[in-house]
């Protein structure tokens, strides 16, 4: 299972675009990159998943460079409700277990 | 709607008691997981199960036990051997179709009194 590295915390302001980068230098060929969001006292929820280039859905975009050794979660025009912890996971989905790091604690200021 | 149900939402345990946390899913997922989360920390894996009647230890299995008698159910028992059980416990499941990622329950907060 590829190890990931994310910033411990980030602050931003309402209406700004927020980019959270995750490093995964030993990502394997079959691995996908998945991001989750967790609010206090709730379970993490799936945000977005990608393999290469760019993926966009209704809540976020995921940018993955050609070497796939990193990825960036982009949240457009954040609001106070986007304050949460964001986790980056790398794996092929067939892994026996999933390992979450400490994630990135995003704090949105008014 | 399909999903994962964890119960109870809050649980209080006296020292020396065993308690069992329930996790049920109707998603027809094969794999199920138990995680522990302490305040301000990430998730740590306790146990996981890929198929019925089989499970493996995670990183912090000591003081915990599980069973997987049915595909839908993966209960976690916190035994008296777990010296610091106060934490937030999360159950998750996963289907072979990776596009949907992992689905988590809403968690059980266990407090030792």
Short mmCIF file of C-alpha atoms in Angstrom, two decimals:
data_model
loop_
_atom_site.label_atom_id
_atom_site.label_comp_id
_atom_site.label_asym_id
_atom_site.label_seq_id
_atom_site.Cartn_x
_atom_site.Cartn_y
_atom_site.Cartn_z
CA UNK A 1 0.00 0.00 0.00
CA UNK A 2 1.50 3.29 -1.09
CA UNK A 3 2.38 5.70 1.68
CA UNK A 4 0.94 9.18 1.40
CA UNK A 5 2.06 12.53 2.78
CA UNK A 6 -0.26 15.50 3.22
CA UNK A 7 -0.01 18.83 5.03
CA UNK A 8 -1.25 18.56 8.60
CA UNK A 9 -3.44 21.65 8.37
CA UNK A 10 -4.48 24.50 6.09
CA UNK A 11 -6.47 27.70 6.52
CA UNK A 12 -8.40 29.53 3.83
CA UNK A 13 -11.22 32.03 3.45
CA UNK A 14 -14.74 31.67 2.20
CA UNK A 15 -15.04 32.00 -1.56
CA UNK A 16 -11.44 31.00 -2.23
CA UNK A 17 -10.26 27.97 -4.15
CA UNK A 18 -8.39 25.51 -1.94
CA UNK A 19 -5.81 23.06 -3.22
CA UNK A 20 -4.58 20.21 -1.02
CA UNK A 21 -1.65 18.21 -2.33
CA UNK A 22 -0.83 14.64 -1.47
CA UNK A 23 2.53 12.97 -2.19
CA UNK A 24 2.65 9.28 -3.03
CA UNK A 25 6.07 8.57 -4.47
CA UNK A 26 5.76 4.77 -4.48
CA UNK A 27 2.35 4.56 -6.16
CA UNK A 28 1.92 1.32 -8.10
CA UNK A 29 0.68 0.93 -11.65
CA UNK A 30 -2.71 -0.40 -10.60
CA UNK A 31 -3.27 2.12 -7.81
CA UNK A 32 -6.06 4.67 -7.84
CA UNK A 33 -6.10 7.88 -5.80
CA UNK A 34 -9.13 8.53 -3.64
CA UNK A 35 -10.00 11.47 -1.40
CA UNK A 36 -12.32 11.44 1.57
CA UNK A 37 -13.84 14.17 3.74
CA UNK A 38 -14.57 13.78 7.44
CA UNK A 39 -16.59 16.07 9.69
CA UNK A 40 -16.31 15.82 13.49
CA UNK A 41 -18.05 12.79 14.97
CA UNK A 42 -18.92 11.40 11.53
CA UNK A 43 -17.44 8.75 9.29
CA UNK A 44 -15.36 9.81 6.28
CA UNK A 45 -17.23 10.14 3.02
CA UNK A 46 -15.99 9.61 -0.52
CA UNK A 47 -15.28 12.82 -2.46
CA UNK A 48 -13.49 11.89 -5.65
CA UNK A 49 -11.29 9.26 -7.23
CA UNK A 50 -8.89 9.29 -10.16
CA UNK A 51 -6.12 7.43 -11.95
CA UNK A 52 -4.46 10.06 -14.12
CA UNK A 53 -4.89 13.57 -15.55
CA UNK A 54 -7.95 15.37 -14.26
CA UNK A 55 -11.23 14.26 -12.78
CA UNK A 56 -14.08 16.60 -11.89
CA UNK A 57 -17.38 16.06 -10.17
CA UNK A 58 -19.98 18.29 -8.58
CA UNK A 59 -17.93 18.99 -5.46
CA UNK A 60 -14.24 18.85 -6.40
CA UNK A 61 -11.54 18.34 -9.00
CA UNK A 62 -8.58 16.01 -8.78
CA UNK A 63 -5.38 16.78 -10.66
CA UNK A 64 -2.86 14.00 -11.20
CA UNK A 65 0.41 14.71 -13.06
CA UNK A 66 1.84 12.30 -15.60
CA UNK A 67 4.25 10.67 -13.11
CA UNK A 68 1.36 10.13 -10.65
CA UNK A 69 3.67 10.70 -7.69
CA UNK A 70 1.38 13.35 -6.30
CA UNK A 71 -2.19 14.53 -6.62
CA UNK A 72 -4.05 17.72 -5.80
CA UNK A 73 -7.58 17.98 -4.55
CA UNK A 74 -9.14 21.27 -5.59
CA UNK A 75 -12.20 22.66 -3.83
CA UNK A 76 -13.72 25.60 -5.72
CA UNK A 77 -15.14 28.55 -3.80
CA UNK A 78 -15.08 27.01 -0.35
CA UNK A 79 -17.59 27.83 2.35
CA UNK A 80 -17.52 27.46 6.13
CA UNK A 81 -19.14 24.05 5.75
CA UNK A 82 -16.04 22.76 3.97
CA UNK A 83 -14.16 22.89 7.26
CA UNK A 84 -13.22 19.23 7.74
CA UNK A 85 -10.38 16.75 7.59
CA UNK A 86 -9.42 15.52 4.13
CA UNK A 87 -7.73 12.18 3.59
CA UNK A 88 -5.81 11.00 0.54
CA UNK A 89 -5.69 7.23 -0.05
CA UNK A 90 -3.78 5.31 -2.67
CA UNK A 91 -4.50 1.70 -3.60
CA UNK A 92 -5.87 -0.61 -6.25
CA UNK A 93 -9.05 -1.35 -4.41
CA UNK A 94 -8.06 -4.98 -4.01
CA UNK A 95 -5.88 -4.25 -1.03
CA UNK A 96 -6.52 -6.30 2.04
CA UNK A 97 -6.75 -3.23 4.22
CA UNK A 98 -6.97 0.49 3.91
CA UNK A 99 -4.73 2.76 5.93
CA UNK A 100 -5.67 6.31 6.68
CA UNK A 101 -3.04 8.81 7.69
CA UNK A 102 -3.84 11.84 9.83
CA UNK A 103 -5.23 13.74 6.86
CA UNK A 104 -5.27 17.49 6.29
CA UNK A 105 -7.31 19.59 8.68
CA UNK A 106 -8.84 22.36 6.57
CA UNK A 107 -10.19 25.39 8.39
CA UNK A 108 -12.29 27.88 6.44
CA UNK A 109 -12.45 31.38 7.87
CA UNK A 110 -15.24 33.90 7.25
CA UNK B 1 -31.42 3.20 0.85
CA UNK B 2 -28.35 1.05 1.21
CA UNK B 3 -25.77 1.87 3.81
CA UNK B 4 -23.93 0.92 6.96
CA UNK B 5 -25.61 1.11 10.33
CA UNK B 6 -23.60 1.33 13.50
CA UNK B 7 -25.19 1.03 16.90
CA UNK B 8 -25.36 2.34 19.47
CA UNK B 9 -24.28 5.89 18.69
CA UNK B 10 -23.06 6.39 22.25
CA UNK B 11 -21.94 3.68 24.64
CA UNK B 12 -20.72 3.82 28.20
CA UNK B 13 -18.69 1.03 29.70
CA UNK B 14 -17.56 0.35 33.19
CA UNK B 15 -14.00 -0.71 33.66
CA UNK B 16 -13.60 -4.46 33.40
CA UNK B 17 -16.65 -4.95 31.19
CA UNK B 18 -16.78 -6.28 27.66
CA UNK B 19 -18.98 -4.38 25.22
CA UNK B 20 -20.01 -5.16 21.66
CA UNK B 21 -20.43 -2.59 18.92
CA UNK B 22 -22.75 -3.47 16.08
CA UNK B 23 -22.07 -2.90 12.38
CA UNK B 24 -24.58 -3.97 9.71
CA UNK B 25 -24.49 -3.24 5.98
CA UNK B 26 -27.04 -3.90 3.23
CA UNK B 27 -24.73 -2.91 0.38
CA UNK B 28 -23.71 -6.47 -0.46
CA UNK B 29 -20.12 -5.46 0.16
CA UNK B 30 -17.54 -8.16 0.60
CA UNK B 31 -15.00 -6.47 2.84
CA UNK B 32 -15.63 -4.84 6.19
CA UNK B 33 -13.34 -2.90 8.51
CA UNK B 34 -13.18 -1.50 12.03
CA UNK B 35 -11.26 1.67 12.83
CA UNK B 36 -10.54 3.55 16.00
CA UNK B 37 -10.19 7.33 16.06
CA UNK B 38 -8.88 9.34 18.98
CA UNK B 39 -9.42 13.11 19.28
CA UNK B 40 -7.52 15.03 16.62
CA UNK B 41 -6.03 11.85 15.20
CA UNK B 42 -6.42 9.82 12.04
CA UNK B 43 -8.05 6.41 11.76
CA UNK B 44 -6.25 3.33 13.01
CA UNK B 45 -7.20 -0.11 11.73
CA UNK B 46 -8.35 -2.64 14.34
CA UNK B 47 -9.63 -5.61 12.31
CA UNK B 48 -10.79 -6.30 8.79
CA UNK B 49 -12.61 -9.10 6.98
CA UNK B 50 -12.58 -9.90 3.29
CA UNK B 51 -15.06 -12.79 3.39
CA UNK B 52 -17.44 -14.52 5.76
CA UNK B 53 -15.82 -16.54 8.54
CA UNK B 54 -12.44 -14.94 7.94
CA UNK B 55 -10.82 -11.84 9.42
CA UNK B 56 -7.35 -10.40 10.00
CA UNK B 57 -5.78 -8.21 12.64
CA UNK B 58 -5.05 -4.62 11.85
CA UNK B 59 -2.48 -2.40 13.50
CA UNK B 60 -4.10 -2.18 16.95
CA UNK B 61 -6.02 -5.44 17.44
CA UNK B 62 -4.96 -6.10 21.05
CA UNK B 63 -7.92 -5.97 23.40
CA UNK B 64 -10.48 -6.33 20.60
CA UNK B 65 -12.25 -9.27 18.97
CA UNK B 66 -14.53 -9.63 15.96
CA UNK B 67 -16.67 -12.18 14.14
CA UNK B 68 -17.97 -12.42 10.59
CA UNK B 69 -20.70 -15.05 10.59
CA UNK B 70 -22.77 -13.22 7.98
CA UNK B 71 -21.76 -11.05 5.06
CA UNK B 72 -23.91 -8.21 6.37
CA UNK B 73 -22.60 -8.12 9.92
CA UNK B 74 -19.20 -7.45 11.51
CA UNK B 75 -19.55 -6.84 15.27
CA UNK B 76 -16.62 -5.59 17.33
CA UNK B 77 -16.15 -6.57 20.97
CA UNK B 78 -14.06 -4.29 23.14
CA UNK B 79 -12.76 -6.53 25.90
CA UNK B 80 -11.54 -5.70 29.39
CA UNK B 81 -8.02 -6.28 28.09
CA UNK B 82 -8.24 -3.03 26.13
CA UNK B 83 -6.74 -0.60 28.63
CA UNK B 84 -7.78 2.63 27.00
CA UNK B 85 -11.00 1.97 25.08
CA UNK B 86 -12.47 5.49 25.16
CA UNK B 87 -12.57 6.51 21.50
CA UNK B 88 -14.71 6.95 18.39
CA UNK B 89 -15.17 3.67 16.50
CA UNK B 90 -15.91 3.55 12.79
CA UNK B 91 -17.03 0.64 10.67
CA UNK B 92 -16.51 0.62 6.89
CA UNK B 93 -17.26 -1.65 3.98
CA UNK B 94 -15.96 -1.99 0.44
CA UNK B 95 -17.26 -3.49 -2.79
CA UNK B 96 -15.05 -4.93 -5.49
CA UNK B 97 -16.04 -2.07 -7.81
CA UNK B 98 -13.48 0.49 -6.74
CA UNK B 99 -15.30 3.41 -8.34
CA UNK B 100 -17.38 3.92 -5.23
CA UNK B 101 -14.64 3.76 -2.67
CA UNK B 102 -15.27 2.82 0.90
CA UNK B 103 -18.54 3.43 2.76
CA UNK B 104 -18.43 4.35 6.42
CA UNK B 105 -20.97 4.14 9.18
CA UNK B 106 -21.76 7.10 11.42
CA UNK B 107 -19.65 5.79 14.27
CA UNK B 108 -20.00 4.75 17.90
CA UNK B 109 -18.52 6.87 20.65
CA UNK B 110 -17.40 4.65 23.52
CA UNK B 111 -16.66 6.12 26.92
CA UNK B 112 -15.32 4.29 29.94
CA UNK B 113 -16.86 5.47 33.19
#
